[in-house]
């Protein structure tokens, strides 16, 4: 059984005869302790506060029966780890495949949800924002008054909290195509004639951060923690 915030994506699941429903990851309408296993892929890094990210993991653990397990993947700050670049960085000059036309969280390689791009203006703006933060001391008040930096595609991260731009594709929707699939990264042929631009929030996780959040919950134990192609991953077991 699957769930997603997007009705259009859930409708596609229904067309393929899969069981899915629309819901918020912070309030899943499933009985507590009723799941043998849960998977959360490229979801929790979209929550904008530490409290909401913790709440999402707590809700995931609520669904599990005792002994049940959950797998969590989030985008990693470290796109170069142990002297190895992630697939995301390696494919900086990669071609335009079909994946570039779908939503970032389902694109490219093993769960690395990084297809969108920004233009040079966004990149320059990002650098200016970071300098502003340094000049202001990076305190909470300064951050609150400042726009988030916009990430430049296929580059390392310079901020843990950022925006990833997406361009809405125009034209007629094809059969089986949802509104969520009509997103195109900057730089592709489709995006050159299309607008508007949507900015999607990400919180990228540093090494040990996801594991630490999970360990703060008394109801689960961390069974495994590892790095996979630009993602930090944890396997939890319900106590």
PDB file of C-alpha atoms in Angstrom:
ATOM      1  CA  UNK A   1       0.000   0.000   0.000  1.00  0.00           C
ATOM      2  CA  UNK A   2       1.411   3.376  -1.002  1.00  0.00           C
ATOM      3  CA  UNK A   3       0.628   6.961  -0.152  1.00  0.00           C
ATOM      4  CA  UNK A   4       1.663  10.327  -1.534  1.00  0.00           C
ATOM      5  CA  UNK A   5       0.850  13.993  -1.113  1.00  0.00           C
ATOM      6  CA  UNK A   6       0.102  14.269  -4.843  1.00  0.00           C
ATOM      7  CA  UNK A   7      -3.331  13.146  -6.024  1.00  0.00           C
ATOM      8  CA  UNK A   8      -2.064  12.931  -9.600  1.00  0.00           C
ATOM      9  CA  UNK A   9       0.663  10.458  -8.688  1.00  0.00           C
ATOM     10  CA  UNK A  10      -1.780   8.420  -6.612  1.00  0.00           C
ATOM     11  CA  UNK A  11      -4.161   8.334  -9.608  1.00  0.00           C
ATOM     12  CA  UNK A  12      -1.349   6.867 -11.738  1.00  0.00           C
ATOM     13  CA  UNK A  13      -0.921   4.111  -9.140  1.00  0.00           C
ATOM     14  CA  UNK A  14      -4.638   3.394  -9.369  1.00  0.00           C
ATOM     15  CA  UNK A  15      -4.426   3.146 -13.170  1.00  0.00           C
ATOM     16  CA  UNK A  16      -1.711   0.508 -12.707  1.00  0.00           C
ATOM     17  CA  UNK A  17      -3.888  -1.385 -10.212  1.00  0.00           C
ATOM     18  CA  UNK A  18      -1.724  -0.542  -7.198  1.00  0.00           C
ATOM     19  CA  UNK A  19      -3.243   0.390  -3.853  1.00  0.00           C
ATOM     20  CA  UNK A  20      -2.446   3.998  -2.961  1.00  0.00           C
ATOM     21  CA  UNK A  21      -4.071   6.977  -1.287  1.00  0.00           C
ATOM     22  CA  UNK A  22      -3.424  10.676  -0.697  1.00  0.00           C
ATOM     23  CA  UNK A  23      -2.218  11.710   2.739  1.00  0.00           C
ATOM     24  CA  UNK A  24       0.217  13.805   4.759  1.00  0.00           C
ATOM     25  CA  UNK A  25       3.292  11.937   6.005  1.00  0.00           C
ATOM     26  CA  UNK A  26       2.783  13.584   9.406  1.00  0.00           C
ATOM     27  CA  UNK A  27      -0.681  12.022   9.755  1.00  0.00           C
ATOM     28  CA  UNK A  28      -1.076   8.683   7.974  1.00  0.00           C
ATOM     29  CA  UNK A  29      -4.592   7.198   8.276  1.00  0.00           C
ATOM     30  CA  UNK A  30      -3.421   3.655   9.071  1.00  0.00           C
ATOM     31  CA  UNK A  31      -3.855   1.878  12.401  1.00  0.00           C
ATOM     32  CA  UNK A  32      -0.890   1.904  14.764  1.00  0.00           C
ATOM     33  CA  UNK A  33       1.172  -1.277  14.740  1.00  0.00           C
ATOM     34  CA  UNK A  34      -0.445  -2.615  11.572  1.00  0.00           C
ATOM     35  CA  UNK A  35       2.555  -2.641   9.191  1.00  0.00           C
ATOM     36  CA  UNK A  36       5.294  -5.257   8.881  1.00  0.00           C
ATOM     37  CA  UNK A  37       7.512  -2.799   7.055  1.00  0.00           C
ATOM     38  CA  UNK A  38       7.511   0.824   5.899  1.00  0.00           C
ATOM     39  CA  UNK A  39       9.603   2.639   3.312  1.00  0.00           C
ATOM     40  CA  UNK A  40      10.167   6.390   3.217  1.00  0.00           C
ATOM     41  CA  UNK A  41      12.195   7.391   0.179  1.00  0.00           C
ATOM     42  CA  UNK A  42      13.113  11.035  -0.510  1.00  0.00           C
ATOM     43  CA  UNK A  43      10.323  12.423   1.676  1.00  0.00           C
ATOM     44  CA  UNK A  44      11.673  13.546   5.046  1.00  0.00           C
ATOM     45  CA  UNK A  45      14.232  15.938   3.527  1.00  0.00           C
ATOM     46  CA  UNK A  46      11.305  18.077   2.300  1.00  0.00           C
ATOM     47  CA  UNK A  47      10.154  18.970   5.837  1.00  0.00           C
ATOM     48  CA  UNK A  48      11.414  22.413   6.767  1.00  0.00           C
ATOM     49  CA  UNK A  49      12.059  22.088  10.515  1.00  0.00           C
ATOM     50  CA  UNK A  50      13.833  19.621  12.779  1.00  0.00           C
ATOM     51  CA  UNK A  51      10.575  19.140  14.713  1.00  0.00           C
ATOM     52  CA  UNK A  52       8.645  18.175  11.586  1.00  0.00           C
ATOM     53  CA  UNK A  53      11.379  15.819  10.391  1.00  0.00           C
ATOM     54  CA  UNK A  54      11.333  14.092  13.788  1.00  0.00           C
ATOM     55  CA  UNK A  55       7.525  13.952  13.707  1.00  0.00           C
ATOM     56  CA  UNK A  56       7.620  12.280  10.287  1.00  0.00           C
ATOM     57  CA  UNK A  57       9.932   9.542  11.588  1.00  0.00           C
ATOM     58  CA  UNK A  58       7.808   9.123  14.731  1.00  0.00           C
ATOM     59  CA  UNK A  59       4.703   8.711  12.554  1.00  0.00           C
ATOM     60  CA  UNK A  60       6.515   6.134  10.423  1.00  0.00           C
ATOM     61  CA  UNK A  61       7.465   4.164  13.531  1.00  0.00           C
ATOM     62  CA  UNK A  62       3.882   4.360  14.859  1.00  0.00           C
ATOM     63  CA  UNK A  63       2.688   2.337  11.875  1.00  0.00           C
ATOM     64  CA  UNK A  64       5.067  -0.557  12.565  1.00  0.00           C
ATOM     65  CA  UNK A  65       4.215  -3.654  14.562  1.00  0.00           C
ATOM     66  CA  UNK A  66       6.785  -4.678  17.231  1.00  0.00           C
ATOM     67  CA  UNK A  67       9.735  -6.128  15.335  1.00  0.00           C
ATOM     68  CA  UNK A  68       8.653  -4.369  12.142  1.00  0.00           C
ATOM     69  CA  UNK A  69      11.247  -2.419  10.185  1.00  0.00           C
ATOM     70  CA  UNK A  70      11.413   0.858   8.286  1.00  0.00           C
ATOM     71  CA  UNK A  71      13.843   2.028   5.606  1.00  0.00           C
ATOM     72  CA  UNK A  72      14.494   5.765   5.287  1.00  0.00           C
ATOM     73  CA  UNK A  73      16.434   7.576   2.533  1.00  0.00           C
ATOM     74  CA  UNK A  74      17.263  11.308   2.574  1.00  0.00           C
ATOM     75  CA  UNK A  75      19.470  13.495   0.390  1.00  0.00           C
ATOM     76  CA  UNK A  76      23.036  13.814   1.739  1.00  0.00           C
ATOM     77  CA  UNK A  77      25.058  16.990   2.157  1.00  0.00           C
ATOM     78  CA  UNK A  78      28.110  14.895   1.261  1.00  0.00           C
ATOM     79  CA  UNK A  79      27.856  14.278  -2.461  1.00  0.00           C
ATOM     80  CA  UNK A  80      31.516  13.243  -2.414  1.00  0.00           C
ATOM     81  CA  UNK A  81      32.115  10.572   0.220  1.00  0.00           C
ATOM     82  CA  UNK A  82      35.290   8.554   0.880  1.00  0.00           C
ATOM     83  CA  UNK A  83      36.887  10.094  -2.226  1.00  0.00           C
ATOM     84  CA  UNK A  84      34.016   8.906  -4.407  1.00  0.00           C
ATOM     85  CA  UNK A  85      31.637  11.286  -6.177  1.00  0.00           C
ATOM     86  CA  UNK A  86      27.960  10.420  -6.100  1.00  0.00           C
ATOM     87  CA  UNK A  87      26.122   9.549  -9.301  1.00  0.00           C
ATOM     88  CA  UNK A  88      24.513  12.980  -9.025  1.00  0.00           C
ATOM     89  CA  UNK A  89      27.877  14.759  -9.383  1.00  0.00           C
ATOM     90  CA  UNK A  90      29.246  12.303 -11.942  1.00  0.00           C
ATOM     91  CA  UNK A  91      26.336  12.932 -14.271  1.00  0.00           C
ATOM     92  CA  UNK A  92      26.906  16.684 -14.406  1.00  0.00           C
ATOM     93  CA  UNK A  93      27.337  16.546 -18.174  1.00  0.00           C
ATOM     94  CA  UNK A  94      24.949  13.699 -18.711  1.00  0.00           C
ATOM     95  CA  UNK A  95      22.422  13.698 -21.466  1.00  0.00           C
ATOM     96  CA  UNK A  96      18.773  14.380 -21.472  1.00  0.00           C
ATOM     97  CA  UNK A  97      17.019  11.151 -20.805  1.00  0.00           C
ATOM     98  CA  UNK A  98      13.429  10.391 -20.150  1.00  0.00           C
ATOM     99  CA  UNK A  99      14.101  10.710 -16.440  1.00  0.00           C
ATOM    100  CA  UNK A 100      14.568  14.460 -16.823  1.00  0.00           C
ATOM    101  CA  UNK A 101      10.894  14.848 -17.575  1.00  0.00           C
ATOM    102  CA  UNK A 102       9.686  13.318 -14.321  1.00  0.00           C
ATOM    103  CA  UNK A 103       9.616  14.503 -10.767  1.00  0.00           C
ATOM    104  CA  UNK A 104      12.978  14.785  -9.028  1.00  0.00           C
ATOM    105  CA  UNK A 105      12.161  12.277  -6.297  1.00  0.00           C
ATOM    106  CA  UNK A 106      11.754   9.435  -8.793  1.00  0.00           C
ATOM    107  CA  UNK A 107      14.654  10.246 -11.097  1.00  0.00           C
ATOM    108  CA  UNK A 108      18.188   9.080 -11.658  1.00  0.00           C
ATOM    109  CA  UNK A 109      19.866   6.055 -10.257  1.00  0.00           C
ATOM    110  CA  UNK A 110      19.434   4.467  -6.838  1.00  0.00           C
ATOM    111  CA  UNK A 111      17.091   6.900  -5.139  1.00  0.00           C
ATOM    112  CA  UNK A 112      19.133  10.012  -5.860  1.00  0.00           C
ATOM    113  CA  UNK A 113      16.353  12.521  -6.457  1.00  0.00           C
ATOM    114  CA  UNK A 114      18.410  15.272  -8.058  1.00  0.00           C
ATOM    115  CA  UNK A 115      17.402  16.159 -11.589  1.00  0.00           C
ATOM    116  CA  UNK A 116      16.444  19.866 -11.417  1.00  0.00           C
ATOM    117  CA  UNK A 117      18.750  22.737 -12.223  1.00  0.00           C
ATOM    118  CA  UNK A 118      19.032  26.492 -11.792  1.00  0.00           C
ATOM    119  CA  UNK A 119      20.237  29.192 -14.128  1.00  0.00           C
ATOM    120  CA  UNK A 120      23.256  31.458 -13.780  1.00  0.00           C
ATOM    121  CA  UNK A 121      21.176  34.160 -12.180  1.00  0.00           C
ATOM    122  CA  UNK A 122      20.056  31.709  -9.508  1.00  0.00           C
ATOM    123  CA  UNK A 123      23.656  30.623  -8.964  1.00  0.00           C
ATOM    124  CA  UNK A 124      24.857  34.175  -8.508  1.00  0.00           C
ATOM    125  CA  UNK A 125      21.978  34.851  -6.150  1.00  0.00           C
ATOM    126  CA  UNK A 126      22.923  31.770  -4.128  1.00  0.00           C
ATOM    127  CA  UNK A 127      26.487  33.003  -3.658  1.00  0.00           C
ATOM    128  CA  UNK A 128      25.252  36.415  -2.571  1.00  0.00           C
ATOM    129  CA  UNK A 129      22.875  34.905  -0.041  1.00  0.00           C
ATOM    130  CA  UNK A 130      25.615  32.851   1.553  1.00  0.00           C
ATOM    131  CA  UNK A 131      27.840  35.896   1.853  1.00  0.00           C
ATOM    132  CA  UNK A 132      24.971  37.826   3.412  1.00  0.00           C
ATOM    133  CA  UNK A 133      24.495  35.095   5.982  1.00  0.00           C
ATOM    134  CA  UNK A 134      28.177  35.202   6.902  1.00  0.00           C
ATOM    135  CA  UNK A 135      28.147  39.001   7.171  1.00  0.00           C
ATOM    136  CA  UNK A 136      25.121  38.875   9.451  1.00  0.00           C
ATOM    137  CA  UNK A 137      26.648  36.201  11.626  1.00  0.00           C
ATOM    138  CA  UNK A 138      24.143  33.555  10.546  1.00  0.00           C
ATOM    139  CA  UNK A 139      21.941  34.115  13.606  1.00  0.00           C
ATOM    140  CA  UNK A 140      18.297  33.051  13.634  1.00  0.00           C
ATOM    141  CA  UNK A 141      16.984  36.565  13.061  1.00  0.00           C
ATOM    142  CA  UNK A 142      19.199  37.105  10.014  1.00  0.00           C
ATOM    143  CA  UNK A 143      18.250  33.758   8.528  1.00  0.00           C
ATOM    144  CA  UNK A 144      14.589  34.548   9.052  1.00  0.00           C
ATOM    145  CA  UNK A 145      14.945  37.733   7.008  1.00  0.00           C
ATOM    146  CA  UNK A 146      16.855  36.051   4.175  1.00  0.00           C
ATOM    147  CA  UNK A 147      15.653  34.044   1.214  1.00  0.00           C
ATOM    148  CA  UNK A 148      16.965  30.502   0.908  1.00  0.00           C
ATOM    149  CA  UNK A 149      19.764  29.871  -1.594  1.00  0.00           C
ATOM    150  CA  UNK A 150      18.842  28.281  -4.917  1.00  0.00           C
ATOM    151  CA  UNK A 151      20.892  25.207  -5.721  1.00  0.00           C
ATOM    152  CA  UNK A 152      22.865  24.816  -8.953  1.00  0.00           C
ATOM    153  CA  UNK A 153      22.375  21.388 -10.498  1.00  0.00           C
ATOM    154  CA  UNK A 154      25.131  18.753 -10.355  1.00  0.00           C
ATOM    155  CA  UNK A 155      27.221  20.716  -7.863  1.00  0.00           C
ATOM    156  CA  UNK A 156      28.153  20.182  -4.227  1.00  0.00           C
ATOM    157  CA  UNK A 157      25.958  21.697  -1.552  1.00  0.00           C
ATOM    158  CA  UNK A 158      26.914  24.895   0.248  1.00  0.00           C
ATOM    159  CA  UNK A 159      23.830  25.100   2.436  1.00  0.00           C
ATOM    160  CA  UNK A 160      21.836  22.511   4.354  1.00  0.00           C
ATOM    161  CA  UNK A 161      18.564  24.282   3.611  1.00  0.00           C
ATOM    162  CA  UNK A 162      17.963  25.244  -0.015  1.00  0.00           C
ATOM    163  CA  UNK A 163      15.554  25.517  -2.897  1.00  0.00           C
ATOM    164  CA  UNK A 164      15.663  23.417  -6.059  1.00  0.00           C
ATOM    165  CA  UNK A 165      14.015  25.087  -9.098  1.00  0.00           C
ATOM    166  CA  UNK A 166      11.649  23.317 -11.465  1.00  0.00           C
ATOM    167  CA  UNK A 167      10.060  24.618 -14.670  1.00  0.00           C
ATOM    168  CA  UNK A 168       6.508  23.695 -15.566  1.00  0.00           C
ATOM    169  CA  UNK A 169       6.320  22.161 -19.026  1.00  0.00           C
ATOM    170  CA  UNK A 170       3.722  23.538 -21.417  1.00  0.00           C
ATOM    171  CA  UNK A 171       1.736  21.860 -24.145  1.00  0.00           C
ATOM    172  CA  UNK A 172      -0.971  19.266 -24.028  1.00  0.00           C
ATOM    173  CA  UNK A 173      -0.825  16.605 -21.358  1.00  0.00           C
ATOM    174  CA  UNK A 174      -0.298  13.136 -22.810  1.00  0.00           C
ATOM    175  CA  UNK A 175      -2.314  10.130 -21.757  1.00  0.00           C
ATOM    176  CA  UNK A 176      -1.083   8.761 -18.454  1.00  0.00           C
ATOM    177  CA  UNK A 177       0.814  11.977 -17.675  1.00  0.00           C
ATOM    178  CA  UNK A 178      -0.035  13.797 -14.461  1.00  0.00           C
ATOM    179  CA  UNK A 179       0.548  17.412 -13.505  1.00  0.00           C
ATOM    180  CA  UNK A 180       3.468  16.223 -11.396  1.00  0.00           C
ATOM    181  CA  UNK A 181       5.150  14.727 -14.463  1.00  0.00           C
ATOM    182  CA  UNK A 182       4.994  18.011 -16.332  1.00  0.00           C
ATOM    183  CA  UNK A 183       8.094  19.341 -14.613  1.00  0.00           C
ATOM    184  CA  UNK A 184      11.287  19.963 -16.522  1.00  0.00           C
ATOM    185  CA  UNK A 185      14.731  20.979 -15.220  1.00  0.00           C
ATOM    186  CA  UNK A 186      16.302  24.236 -16.318  1.00  0.00           C
ATOM    187  CA  UNK A 187      18.534  23.725 -19.332  1.00  0.00           C
ATOM    188  CA  UNK A 188      16.387  21.145 -21.106  1.00  0.00           C
ATOM    189  CA  UNK A 189      14.787  22.037 -24.441  1.00  0.00           C
ATOM    190  CA  UNK A 190      11.333  22.121 -22.884  1.00  0.00           C
ATOM    191  CA  UNK A 191      12.311  24.591 -20.195  1.00  0.00           C
ATOM    192  CA  UNK A 192      13.647  27.170 -22.657  1.00  0.00           C
ATOM    193  CA  UNK A 193      10.105  28.093 -23.714  1.00  0.00           C
ATOM    194  CA  UNK A 194       8.309  27.371 -20.488  1.00  0.00           C
ATOM    195  CA  UNK A 195       7.371  28.989 -17.242  1.00  0.00           C
ATOM    196  CA  UNK A 196       6.689  29.501 -14.385  1.00  0.00           C
ATOM    197  CA  UNK A 197       9.498  28.291 -12.149  1.00  0.00           C
ATOM    198  CA  UNK A 198       8.646  26.459  -8.949  1.00  0.00           C
ATOM    199  CA  UNK A 199      11.132  26.193  -6.094  1.00  0.00           C
ATOM    200  CA  UNK A 200      11.076  23.049  -3.995  1.00  0.00           C
ATOM    201  CA  UNK A 201      12.479  23.032  -0.466  1.00  0.00           C
ATOM    202  CA  UNK A 202      15.169  20.526   0.614  1.00  0.00           C
ATOM    203  CA  UNK A 203      17.038  19.978   3.866  1.00  0.00           C
ATOM    204  CA  UNK A 204      20.166  17.970   3.046  1.00  0.00           C
ATOM    205  CA  UNK A 205      21.446  15.776   5.882  1.00  0.00           C
ATOM    206  CA  UNK A 206      25.027  15.681   7.164  1.00  0.00           C
ATOM    207  CA  UNK A 207      26.704  12.419   8.169  1.00  0.00           C
ATOM    208  CA  UNK A 208      25.178  11.071  11.377  1.00  0.00           C
ATOM    209  CA  UNK A 209      22.270  13.530  11.406  1.00  0.00           C
ATOM    210  CA  UNK A 210      19.518  11.156  10.285  1.00  0.00           C
ATOM    211  CA  UNK A 211      20.794   8.429  12.598  1.00  0.00           C
ATOM    212  CA  UNK A 212      20.852  10.855  15.548  1.00  0.00           C
ATOM    213  CA  UNK A 213      17.252  11.914  14.911  1.00  0.00           C
ATOM    214  CA  UNK A 214      16.165   8.276  14.789  1.00  0.00           C
ATOM    215  CA  UNK A 215      18.051   7.422  17.986  1.00  0.00           C
ATOM    216  CA  UNK A 216      16.187  10.177  19.821  1.00  0.00           C
ATOM    217  CA  UNK A 217      13.022   8.050  19.619  1.00  0.00           C
ATOM    218  CA  UNK A 218      12.596   5.485  22.399  1.00  0.00           C
ATOM    219  CA  UNK A 219      10.230   3.299  20.396  1.00  0.00           C
ATOM    220  CA  UNK A 220      12.757   2.199  17.745  1.00  0.00           C
ATOM    221  CA  UNK A 221      16.363   1.130  17.443  1.00  0.00           C
ATOM    222  CA  UNK A 222      18.711   1.824  14.541  1.00  0.00           C
ATOM    223  CA  UNK A 223      19.493  -1.505  12.953  1.00  0.00           C
ATOM    224  CA  UNK A 224      21.671  -0.149  10.166  1.00  0.00           C
ATOM    225  CA  UNK A 225      22.947   3.217   8.917  1.00  0.00           C
ATOM    226  CA  UNK A 226      24.761   3.711   5.622  1.00  0.00           C
ATOM    227  CA  UNK A 227      25.541   5.977   2.646  1.00  0.00           C
ATOM    228  CA  UNK A 228      24.202   5.176  -0.823  1.00  0.00           C
ATOM    229  CA  UNK A 229      24.888   7.307  -3.905  1.00  0.00           C
ATOM    230  CA  UNK A 230      24.430  10.711  -2.318  1.00  0.00           C
ATOM    231  CA  UNK A 231      21.821   9.596   0.223  1.00  0.00           C
ATOM    232  CA  UNK A 232      21.976   8.871   3.951  1.00  0.00           C
ATOM    233  CA  UNK A 233      19.977   5.778   4.821  1.00  0.00           C
ATOM    234  CA  UNK A 234      18.738   4.160   8.016  1.00  0.00           C
ATOM    235  CA  UNK A 235      16.981   0.882   8.797  1.00  0.00           C
ATOM    236  CA  UNK A 236      14.872   1.067  11.966  1.00  0.00           C
ATOM    237  CA  UNK A 237      13.302  -1.700  14.044  1.00  0.00           C
ATOM    238  CA  UNK A 238      10.204  -1.124  16.188  1.00  0.00           C
ATOM    239  CA  UNK A 239      10.727  -2.128  19.821  1.00  0.00           C
TER     240      UNK A 239
END
